[in-house]
Short mmCIF file of C-alpha atoms in Angstrom, two decimals:
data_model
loop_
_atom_site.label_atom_id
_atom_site.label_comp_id
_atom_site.label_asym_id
_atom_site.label_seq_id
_atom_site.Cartn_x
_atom_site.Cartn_y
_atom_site.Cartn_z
CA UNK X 1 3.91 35.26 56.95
CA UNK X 2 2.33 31.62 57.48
CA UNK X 3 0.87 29.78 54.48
CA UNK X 4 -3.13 30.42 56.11
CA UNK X 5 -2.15 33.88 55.89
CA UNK X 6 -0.86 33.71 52.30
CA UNK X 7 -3.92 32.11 51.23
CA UNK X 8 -6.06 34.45 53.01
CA UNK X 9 -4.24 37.31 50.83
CA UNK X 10 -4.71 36.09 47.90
CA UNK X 11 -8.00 36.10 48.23
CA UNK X 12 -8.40 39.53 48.80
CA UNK X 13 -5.73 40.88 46.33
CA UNK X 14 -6.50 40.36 42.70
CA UNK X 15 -3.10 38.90 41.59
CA UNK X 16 -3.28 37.75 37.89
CA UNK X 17 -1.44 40.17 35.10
CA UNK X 18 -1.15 39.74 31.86
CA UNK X 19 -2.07 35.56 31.93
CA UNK X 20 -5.67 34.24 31.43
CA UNK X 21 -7.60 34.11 34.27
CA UNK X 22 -8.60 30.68 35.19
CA UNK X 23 -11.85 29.02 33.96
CA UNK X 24 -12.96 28.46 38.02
CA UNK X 25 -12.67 32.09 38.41
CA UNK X 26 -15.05 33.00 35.27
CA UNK X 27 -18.15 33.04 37.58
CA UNK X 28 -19.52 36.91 37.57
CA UNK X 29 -23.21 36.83 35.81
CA UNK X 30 -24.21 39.68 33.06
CA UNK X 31 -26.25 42.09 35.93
CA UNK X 32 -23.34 42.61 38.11
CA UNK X 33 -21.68 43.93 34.84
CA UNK X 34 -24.50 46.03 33.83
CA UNK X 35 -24.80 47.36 37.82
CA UNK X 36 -20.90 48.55 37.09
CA UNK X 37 -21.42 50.71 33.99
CA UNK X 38 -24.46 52.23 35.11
CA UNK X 39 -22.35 53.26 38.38
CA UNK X 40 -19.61 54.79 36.43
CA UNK X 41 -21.92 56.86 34.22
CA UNK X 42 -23.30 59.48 35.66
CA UNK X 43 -20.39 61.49 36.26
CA UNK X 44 -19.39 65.38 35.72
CA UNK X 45 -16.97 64.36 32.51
CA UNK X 46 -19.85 62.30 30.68
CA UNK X 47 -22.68 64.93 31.61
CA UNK X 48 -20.60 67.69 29.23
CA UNK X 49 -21.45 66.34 25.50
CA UNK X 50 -25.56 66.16 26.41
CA UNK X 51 -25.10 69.66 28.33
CA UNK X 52 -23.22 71.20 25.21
CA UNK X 53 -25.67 69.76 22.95
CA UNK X 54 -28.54 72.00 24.54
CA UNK X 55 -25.87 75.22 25.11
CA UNK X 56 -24.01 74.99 21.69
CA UNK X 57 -26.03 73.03 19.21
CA UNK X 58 -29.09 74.83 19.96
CA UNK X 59 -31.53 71.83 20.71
CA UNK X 60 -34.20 71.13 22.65
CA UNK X 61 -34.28 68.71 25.75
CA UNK X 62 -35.53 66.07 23.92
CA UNK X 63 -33.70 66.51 20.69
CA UNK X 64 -29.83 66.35 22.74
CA UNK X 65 -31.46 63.62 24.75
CA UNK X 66 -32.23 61.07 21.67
CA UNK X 67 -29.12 62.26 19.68
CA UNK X 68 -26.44 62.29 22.20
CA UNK X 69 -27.70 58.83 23.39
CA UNK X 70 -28.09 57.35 19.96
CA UNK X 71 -24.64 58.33 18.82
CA UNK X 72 -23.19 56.65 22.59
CA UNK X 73 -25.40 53.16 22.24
CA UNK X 74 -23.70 52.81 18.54
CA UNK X 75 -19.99 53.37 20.39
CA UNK X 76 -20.91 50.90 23.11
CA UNK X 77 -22.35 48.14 20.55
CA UNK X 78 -18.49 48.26 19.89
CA UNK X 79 -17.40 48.37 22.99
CA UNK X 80 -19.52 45.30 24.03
CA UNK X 81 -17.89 43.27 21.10
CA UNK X 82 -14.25 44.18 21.88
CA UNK X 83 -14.83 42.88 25.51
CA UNK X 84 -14.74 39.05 23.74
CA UNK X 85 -10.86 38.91 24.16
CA UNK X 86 -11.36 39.20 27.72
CA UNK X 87 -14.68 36.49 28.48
CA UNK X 88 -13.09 34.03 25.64
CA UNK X 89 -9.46 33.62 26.41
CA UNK X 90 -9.69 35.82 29.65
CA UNK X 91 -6.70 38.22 28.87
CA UNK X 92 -6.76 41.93 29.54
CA UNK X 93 -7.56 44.43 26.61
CA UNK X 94 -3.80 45.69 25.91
CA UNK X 95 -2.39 41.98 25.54
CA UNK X 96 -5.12 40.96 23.45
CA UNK X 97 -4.13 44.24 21.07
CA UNK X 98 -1.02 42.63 20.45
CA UNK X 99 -2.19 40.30 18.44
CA UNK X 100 -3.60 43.17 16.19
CA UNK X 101 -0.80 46.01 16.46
CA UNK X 102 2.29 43.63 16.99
CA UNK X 103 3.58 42.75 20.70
CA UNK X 104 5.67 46.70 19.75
CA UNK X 105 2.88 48.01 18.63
CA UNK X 106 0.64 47.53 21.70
CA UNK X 107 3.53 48.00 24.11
CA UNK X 108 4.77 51.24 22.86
CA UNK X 109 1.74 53.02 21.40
CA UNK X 110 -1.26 52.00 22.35
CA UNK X 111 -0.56 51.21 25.86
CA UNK X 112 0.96 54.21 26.81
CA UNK X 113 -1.37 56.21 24.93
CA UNK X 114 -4.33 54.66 27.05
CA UNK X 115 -2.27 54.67 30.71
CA UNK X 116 -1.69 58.28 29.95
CA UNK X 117 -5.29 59.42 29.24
CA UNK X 118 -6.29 56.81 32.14
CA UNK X 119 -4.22 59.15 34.48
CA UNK X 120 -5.03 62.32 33.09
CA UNK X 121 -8.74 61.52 33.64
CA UNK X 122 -8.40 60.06 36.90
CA UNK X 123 -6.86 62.94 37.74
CA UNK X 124 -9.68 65.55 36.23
CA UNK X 125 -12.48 63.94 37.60
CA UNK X 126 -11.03 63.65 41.11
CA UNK X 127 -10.07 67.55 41.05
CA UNK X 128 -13.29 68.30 38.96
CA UNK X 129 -15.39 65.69 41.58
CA UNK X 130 -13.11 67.89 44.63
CA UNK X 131 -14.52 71.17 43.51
CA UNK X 132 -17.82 70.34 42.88
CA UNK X 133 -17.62 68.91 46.87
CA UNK X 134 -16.47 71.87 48.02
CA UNK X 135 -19.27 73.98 46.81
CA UNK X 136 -21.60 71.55 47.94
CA UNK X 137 -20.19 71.51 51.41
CA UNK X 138 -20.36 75.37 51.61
CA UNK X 139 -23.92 75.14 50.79
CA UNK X 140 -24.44 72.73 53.76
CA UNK X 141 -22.57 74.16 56.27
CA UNK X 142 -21.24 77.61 55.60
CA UNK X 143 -17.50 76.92 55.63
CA UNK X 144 -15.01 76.54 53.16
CA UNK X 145 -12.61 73.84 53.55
CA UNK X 146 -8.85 73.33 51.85
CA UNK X 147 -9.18 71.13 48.19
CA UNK X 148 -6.19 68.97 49.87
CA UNK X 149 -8.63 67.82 52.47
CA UNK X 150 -10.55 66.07 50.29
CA UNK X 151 -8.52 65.15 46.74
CA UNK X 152 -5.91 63.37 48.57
CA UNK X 153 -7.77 60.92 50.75
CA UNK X 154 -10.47 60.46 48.10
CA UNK X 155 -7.99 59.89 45.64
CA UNK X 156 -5.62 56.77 48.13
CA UNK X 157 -9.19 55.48 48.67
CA UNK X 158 -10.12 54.73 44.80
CA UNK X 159 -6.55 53.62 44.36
CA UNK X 160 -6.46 51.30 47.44
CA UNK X 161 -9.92 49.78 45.68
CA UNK X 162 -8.05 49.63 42.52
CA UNK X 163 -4.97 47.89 43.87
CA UNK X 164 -7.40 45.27 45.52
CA UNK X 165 -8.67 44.35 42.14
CA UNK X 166 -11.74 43.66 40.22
CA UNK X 167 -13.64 41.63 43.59
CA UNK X 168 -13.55 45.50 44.64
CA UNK X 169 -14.40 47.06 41.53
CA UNK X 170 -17.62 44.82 41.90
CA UNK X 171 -18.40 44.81 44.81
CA UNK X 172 -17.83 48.93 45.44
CA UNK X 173 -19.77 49.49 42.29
CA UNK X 174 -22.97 47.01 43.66
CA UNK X 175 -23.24 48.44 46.91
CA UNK X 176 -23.13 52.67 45.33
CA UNK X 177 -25.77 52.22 43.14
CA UNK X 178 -29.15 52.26 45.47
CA UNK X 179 -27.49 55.12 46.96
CA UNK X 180 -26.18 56.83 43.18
CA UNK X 181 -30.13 56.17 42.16
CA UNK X 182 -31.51 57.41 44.50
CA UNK X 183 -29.04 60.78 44.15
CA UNK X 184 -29.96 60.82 40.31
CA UNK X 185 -34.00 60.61 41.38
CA UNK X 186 -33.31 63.42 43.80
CA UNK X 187 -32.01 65.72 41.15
CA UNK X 188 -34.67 64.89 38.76
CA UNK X 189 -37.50 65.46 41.12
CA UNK X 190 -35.69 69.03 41.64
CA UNK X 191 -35.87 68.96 38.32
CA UNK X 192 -39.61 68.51 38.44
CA UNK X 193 -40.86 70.11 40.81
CA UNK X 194 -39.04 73.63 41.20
CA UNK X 195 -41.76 75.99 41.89
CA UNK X 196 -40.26 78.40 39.33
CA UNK X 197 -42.73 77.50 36.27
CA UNK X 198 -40.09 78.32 33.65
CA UNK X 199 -37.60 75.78 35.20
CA UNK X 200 -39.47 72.89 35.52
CA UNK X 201 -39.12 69.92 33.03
CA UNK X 202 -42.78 70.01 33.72
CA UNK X 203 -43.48 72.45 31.43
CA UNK X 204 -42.00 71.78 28.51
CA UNK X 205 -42.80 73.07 25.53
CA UNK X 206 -44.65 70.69 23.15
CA UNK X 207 -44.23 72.67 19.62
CA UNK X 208 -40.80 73.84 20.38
CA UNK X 209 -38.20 74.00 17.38
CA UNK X 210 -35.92 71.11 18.44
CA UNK X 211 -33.06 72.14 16.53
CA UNK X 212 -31.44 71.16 13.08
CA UNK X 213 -30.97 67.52 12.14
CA UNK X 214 -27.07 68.78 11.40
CA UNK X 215 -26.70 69.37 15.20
CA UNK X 216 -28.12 66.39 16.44
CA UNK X 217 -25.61 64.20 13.92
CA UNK X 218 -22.89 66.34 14.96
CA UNK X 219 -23.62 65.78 18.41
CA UNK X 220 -24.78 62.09 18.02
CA UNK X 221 -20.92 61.85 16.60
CA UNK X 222 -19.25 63.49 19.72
CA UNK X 223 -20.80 61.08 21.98
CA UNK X 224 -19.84 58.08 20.30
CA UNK X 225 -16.19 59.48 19.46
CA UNK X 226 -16.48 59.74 23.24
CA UNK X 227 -17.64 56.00 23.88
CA UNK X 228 -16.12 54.02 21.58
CA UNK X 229 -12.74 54.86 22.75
CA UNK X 230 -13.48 52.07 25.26
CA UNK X 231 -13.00 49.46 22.71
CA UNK X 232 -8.98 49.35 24.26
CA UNK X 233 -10.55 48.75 27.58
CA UNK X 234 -13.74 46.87 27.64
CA UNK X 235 -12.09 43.42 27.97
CA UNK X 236 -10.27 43.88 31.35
CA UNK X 237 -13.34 44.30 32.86
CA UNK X 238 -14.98 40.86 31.58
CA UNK X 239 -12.29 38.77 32.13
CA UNK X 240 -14.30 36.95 35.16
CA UNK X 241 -17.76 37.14 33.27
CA UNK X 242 -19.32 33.93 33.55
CA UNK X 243 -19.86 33.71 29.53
CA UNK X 244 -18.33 35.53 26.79
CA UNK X 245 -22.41 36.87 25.76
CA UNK X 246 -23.01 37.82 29.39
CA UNK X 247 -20.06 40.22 29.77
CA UNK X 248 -20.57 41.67 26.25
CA UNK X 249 -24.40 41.54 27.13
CA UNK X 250 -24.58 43.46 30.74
CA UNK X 251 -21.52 46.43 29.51
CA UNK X 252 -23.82 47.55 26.72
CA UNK X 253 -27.28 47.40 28.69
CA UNK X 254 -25.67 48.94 31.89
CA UNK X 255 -23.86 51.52 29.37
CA UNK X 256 -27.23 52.16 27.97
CA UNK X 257 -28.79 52.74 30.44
CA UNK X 258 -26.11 54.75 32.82
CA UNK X 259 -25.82 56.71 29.88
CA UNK X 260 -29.92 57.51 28.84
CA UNK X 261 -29.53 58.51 32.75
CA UNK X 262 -26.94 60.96 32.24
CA UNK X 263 -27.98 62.59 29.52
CA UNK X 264 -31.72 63.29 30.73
CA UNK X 265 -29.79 64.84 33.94
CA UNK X 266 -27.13 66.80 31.87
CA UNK X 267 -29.74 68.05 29.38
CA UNK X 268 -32.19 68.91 31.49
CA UNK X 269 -28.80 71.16 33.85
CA UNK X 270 -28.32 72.64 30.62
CA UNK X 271 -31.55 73.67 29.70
CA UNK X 272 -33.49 74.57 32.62
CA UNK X 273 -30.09 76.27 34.33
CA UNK X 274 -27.80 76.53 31.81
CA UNK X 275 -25.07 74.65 33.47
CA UNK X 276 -23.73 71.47 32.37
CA UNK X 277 -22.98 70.01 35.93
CA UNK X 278 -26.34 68.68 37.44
CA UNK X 279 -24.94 68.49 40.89
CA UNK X 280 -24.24 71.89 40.91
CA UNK X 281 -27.76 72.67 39.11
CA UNK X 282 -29.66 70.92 41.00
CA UNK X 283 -28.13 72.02 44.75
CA UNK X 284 -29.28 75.49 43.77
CA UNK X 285 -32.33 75.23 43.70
CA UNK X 286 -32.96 73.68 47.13
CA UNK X 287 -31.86 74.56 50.81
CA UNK X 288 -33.19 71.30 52.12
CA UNK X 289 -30.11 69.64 54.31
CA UNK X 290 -31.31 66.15 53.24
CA UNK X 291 -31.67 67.09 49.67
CA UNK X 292 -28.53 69.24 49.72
CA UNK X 293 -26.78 65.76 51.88
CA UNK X 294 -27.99 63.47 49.12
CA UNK X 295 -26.24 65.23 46.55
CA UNK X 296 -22.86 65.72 47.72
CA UNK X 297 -23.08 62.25 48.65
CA UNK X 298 -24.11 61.07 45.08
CA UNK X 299 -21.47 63.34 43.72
CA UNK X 300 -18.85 61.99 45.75
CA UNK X 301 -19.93 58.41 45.40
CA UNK X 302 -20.17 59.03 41.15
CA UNK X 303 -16.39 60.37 41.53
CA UNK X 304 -15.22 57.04 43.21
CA UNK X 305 -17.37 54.45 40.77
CA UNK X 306 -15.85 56.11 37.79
CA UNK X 307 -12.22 56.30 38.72
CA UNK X 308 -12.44 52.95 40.10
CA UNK X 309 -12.72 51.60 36.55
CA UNK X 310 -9.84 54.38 35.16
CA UNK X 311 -7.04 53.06 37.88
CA UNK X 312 -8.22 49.59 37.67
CA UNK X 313 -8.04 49.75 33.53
CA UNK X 314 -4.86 52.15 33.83
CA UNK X 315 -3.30 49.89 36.01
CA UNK X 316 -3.72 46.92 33.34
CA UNK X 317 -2.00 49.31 30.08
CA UNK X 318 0.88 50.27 32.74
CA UNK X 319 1.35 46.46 32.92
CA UNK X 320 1.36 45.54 28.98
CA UNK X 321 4.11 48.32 28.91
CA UNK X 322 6.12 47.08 31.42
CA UNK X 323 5.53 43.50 31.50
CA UNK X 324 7.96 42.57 34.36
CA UNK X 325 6.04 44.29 36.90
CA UNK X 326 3.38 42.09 39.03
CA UNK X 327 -0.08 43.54 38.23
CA UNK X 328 -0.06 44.95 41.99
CA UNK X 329 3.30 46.93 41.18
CA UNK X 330 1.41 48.54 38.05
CA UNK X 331 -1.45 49.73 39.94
CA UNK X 332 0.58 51.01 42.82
CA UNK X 333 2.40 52.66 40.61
CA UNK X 334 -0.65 54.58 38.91
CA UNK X 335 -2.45 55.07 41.92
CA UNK X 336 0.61 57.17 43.33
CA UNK X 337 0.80 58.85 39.78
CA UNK X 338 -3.02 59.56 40.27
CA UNK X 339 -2.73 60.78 43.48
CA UNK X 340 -0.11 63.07 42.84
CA UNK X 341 -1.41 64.97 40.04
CA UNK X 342 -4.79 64.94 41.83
CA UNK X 343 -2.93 67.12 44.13
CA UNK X 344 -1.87 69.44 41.40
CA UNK X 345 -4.86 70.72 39.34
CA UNK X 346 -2.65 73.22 37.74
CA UNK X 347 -0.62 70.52 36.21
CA UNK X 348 -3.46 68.55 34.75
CA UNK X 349 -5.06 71.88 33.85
CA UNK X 350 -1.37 72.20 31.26
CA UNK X 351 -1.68 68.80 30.21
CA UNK X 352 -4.92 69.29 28.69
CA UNK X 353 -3.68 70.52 25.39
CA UNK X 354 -1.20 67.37 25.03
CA UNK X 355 -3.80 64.51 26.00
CA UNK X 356 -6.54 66.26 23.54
CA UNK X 357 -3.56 66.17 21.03
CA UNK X 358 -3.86 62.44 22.00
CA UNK X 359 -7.21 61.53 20.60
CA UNK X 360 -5.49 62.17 16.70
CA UNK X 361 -3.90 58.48 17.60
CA UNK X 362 -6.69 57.14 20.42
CA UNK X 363 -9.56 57.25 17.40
CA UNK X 364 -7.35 55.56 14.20
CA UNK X 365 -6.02 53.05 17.13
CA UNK X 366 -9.61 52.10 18.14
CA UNK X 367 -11.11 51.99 14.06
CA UNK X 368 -8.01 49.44 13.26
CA UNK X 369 -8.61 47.49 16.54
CA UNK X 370 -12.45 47.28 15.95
CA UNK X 371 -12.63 46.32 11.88
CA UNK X 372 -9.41 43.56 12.62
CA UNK X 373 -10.95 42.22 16.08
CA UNK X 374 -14.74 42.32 14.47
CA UNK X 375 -14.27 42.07 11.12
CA UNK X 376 -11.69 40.22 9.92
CA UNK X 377 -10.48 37.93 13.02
CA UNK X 378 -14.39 37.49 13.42
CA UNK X 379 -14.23 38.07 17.09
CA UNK X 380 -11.76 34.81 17.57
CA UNK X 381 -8.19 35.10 18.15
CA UNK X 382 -6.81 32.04 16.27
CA UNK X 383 -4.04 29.84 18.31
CA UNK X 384 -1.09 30.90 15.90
CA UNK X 385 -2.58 34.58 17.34
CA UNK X 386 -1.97 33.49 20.89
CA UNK X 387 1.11 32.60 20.57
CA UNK X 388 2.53 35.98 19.41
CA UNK X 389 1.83 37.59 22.26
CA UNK X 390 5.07 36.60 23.98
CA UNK X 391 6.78 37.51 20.67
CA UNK X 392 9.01 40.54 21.48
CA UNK X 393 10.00 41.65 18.58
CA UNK X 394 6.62 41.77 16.59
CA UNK X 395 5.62 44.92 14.90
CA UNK X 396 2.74 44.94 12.20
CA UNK X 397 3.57 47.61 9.71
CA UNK X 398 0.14 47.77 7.93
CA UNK X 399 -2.20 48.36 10.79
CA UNK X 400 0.71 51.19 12.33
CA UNK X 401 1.13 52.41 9.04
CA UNK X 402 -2.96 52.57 8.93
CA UNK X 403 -3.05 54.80 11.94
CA UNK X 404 -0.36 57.05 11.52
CA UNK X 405 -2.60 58.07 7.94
CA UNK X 406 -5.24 58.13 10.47
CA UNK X 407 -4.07 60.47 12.94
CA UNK X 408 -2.66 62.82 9.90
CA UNK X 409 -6.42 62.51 9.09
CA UNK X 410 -7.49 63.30 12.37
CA UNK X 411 -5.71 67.13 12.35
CA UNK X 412 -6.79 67.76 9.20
CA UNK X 413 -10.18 68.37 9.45
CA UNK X 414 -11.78 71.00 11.17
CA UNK X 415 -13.10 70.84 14.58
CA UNK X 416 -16.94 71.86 13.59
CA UNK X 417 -16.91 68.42 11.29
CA UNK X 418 -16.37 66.26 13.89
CA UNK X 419 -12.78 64.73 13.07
CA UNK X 420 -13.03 61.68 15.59
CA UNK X 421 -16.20 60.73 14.09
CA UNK X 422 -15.12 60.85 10.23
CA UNK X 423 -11.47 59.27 10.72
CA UNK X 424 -12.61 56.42 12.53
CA UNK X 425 -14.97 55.27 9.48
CA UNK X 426 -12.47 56.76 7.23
CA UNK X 427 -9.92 54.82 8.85
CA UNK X 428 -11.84 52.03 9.60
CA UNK X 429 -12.63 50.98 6.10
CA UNK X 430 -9.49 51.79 4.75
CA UNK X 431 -7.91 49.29 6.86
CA UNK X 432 -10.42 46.47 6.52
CA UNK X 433 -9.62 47.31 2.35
CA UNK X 434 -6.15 46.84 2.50
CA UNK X 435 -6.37 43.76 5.04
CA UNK X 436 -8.49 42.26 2.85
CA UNK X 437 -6.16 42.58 -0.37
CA UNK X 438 -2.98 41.79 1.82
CA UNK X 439 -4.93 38.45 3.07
#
């Protein structure tokens, strides 16, 4: 291969790991971020806490609607913060946790931790995303077709995106939204206009009970448990953000509003059908071919935004693990993981119990990450920082020590109390106590 050709690569292949990406590369303004998160919200994994807060909690539309999206805009004012270590010194997420866990620390916990729930959840929504397609295409043409047929080459195609780099990632994400809009306006004017009086959000009730106030906090807690996981994340995706405010600023108002999306949609599934999938919801109630096309093509089209970001983010933990990999051998080697158990729901359908099991060390990991990035580095990674990242040997025994008590914590506490929530305020104040009196 010629040097033109070499060139020409490059330029199509995101190639930077683990180093900073260069300030002439730092050029993506703060919509094309917020056109990315809206893409990757509406989704069948992020519809389920709105839908369960209408078909388990009891409330009304409105109630699950203004709690669920309260408790995910407080997750994502986190999320937006922890993004700095990617516009500042334009490293990805898991490097930039090494100067906060020890270079150990992020290489053997966290990392892993975060490339295994990465996989598991590219996995689930491709299968989940496969199924829902399959229904839809039944529906639209009478015949059922093998899940094969579609998980595998849906599957190659988000991981061939992925592999590319983030120039896909934005540019896939841009071009799906008109048509992911105008599948979400679709469903709500369904929604709207059903002529079945009782299942229209037309009608409403005005002096219905909305619920108790315990619900909505409990649910208000499960969605930002749910968000604010992507504190480990949110930096790999700003790394080319033209200024450190407008990547922080366009991932929380495209999170914000992808997610006040979502949760009108999955609400109103849940309480006009009592089904937490919209897609499915919504193709029931119409035999219109364009209406019925729409959808399944909004459905598939949600499936590829948001495992676009999980192999393009896996790709980057795989990488902090195993640091003498090139950032194209990572992602290869999660997109054929991905693929593979997309082609084997009942494997991810085992797993499910071990990556729930998981979220006892993803939630103490994320408190320690947020109070030392936010609180006591003050969202600046000093230069004596920076230069522990190559150290190989590092291994900080206070903030490990922190979430370990954390995920012990975590198990403790009953289920109906919300554990996620209460450790990761438990946790986080614990550690900002005890970094204050080591300091």
């Amino acid at each position: 291969m010629g040097a033109p050709d070499t060139a020409i690569k490059s330029t199509v292949v995101e190639t930077i790991g683990l180093e900073a990406v260069p300030q002439s590369q730092q050029n993506t303004p703060w919509f094309r971020y917020m056109f990315i998160q809206i893409a990757i919200s509406a989704n069948a994994g992020n519809f389920l806490i709105p839908a369960l807060a209408v078909l388990k909690g009891n409330l009304s539309f409105l109630a699950a609607v203004i709690a669920t999206s309260l408790g995910a805009i407080f997750g994502f004012v986190f999320v937006s913060l922890l993004s700095y270590p990617g516009s500042v010194y334009g490293i990805p997420a898991q490097y930039a946790i090494r100067t906060m866990l020890g270079v150990k620390g992020a290489r053997y916990l966290s990392s892993p931790i975060r490339s295994i729930t990465s996989l598991y959840w590219f996995s689930v929504q491709t299968i989940g995303g496969t199924y829902v397609l399959q229904q839809l295409l039944v529906r639209l043409t009478g015949k059922e077709y093998p899940f094969l047929i579609f998980s595998v080459p849906l599957s190659i195609l988000m991981v061939v995106l992925a592999i590319i780099g983030f120039e896909a990632v934005k540019r896939a994400t841009t071009y799906f939204l008109p048509l992911l809009l105008l599948g979400e306006g679709t469903m709500l004017y369904l929604y709207f206009t059903t002529n079945e009086a009782s299942r229209s959000l037309f009608t409403l009730p005005v002096n219905e009970s909305h619920g108790s106030i315990g619900m909505m906090i409990f649910f208000a807690s499960l969605a930002f448990v749910q968000y604010v996981s992507g504190v480990s994340a949110s930096a790999d995706m700003t790394r080319y953000a033209k200024t450190p405010k407008q990547g922080a600023v366009g991932l929380f108002l495209g999170n914000t509003f992808g997610f006040f999306i979502t949760a009108i949609l999955g609400c109103a599934s849940a309480y006009l059908y009592q089904d937490s999938n919209p897609y499915v919801s919504s193709s029931s109630i119409t035999d219109s071919p364009l209406f019925l096309t729409i959808i399944t093509l909004t459905a598939i089209i949600s499936m590829l935004s948001i495992n676009l970001s999980n192999a393009y983010t896996g790709g980057y933990s795989l990488l902090n693990t195993f640091s003498g990999l090139s950032r194209i051998q990572s992602a290869v080697i999660f997109g054929v993981s991905g693929v593979i158990l997309s082609s084997v729901p009942t494997l991810v359908t085992h797993a499910e119990k071990f990556v729930s099991a998981l979220g006892g060390l993803i939630i103490p990991i994320s408190a320690v990450i947020v109070v030392d990035f936010i609180f006591i580095k003050k969202r600046r990674l000093s230069e004596e920082s920076l230069l522990t990242l190559q150290e190989k040997g590092s291994l900080y025994r206070m903030p490990l020590l922190t979430v370990l008590g954390g995920s012990i914590i975590y198990f403790m506490i009953p289920d109906s109390y919300s554990p996620g929530f209460i450790t990761f305020f438990a946790i986080g104040i614990l550690y900002y106590l005890l970094a204050k009196k080591s300091n």
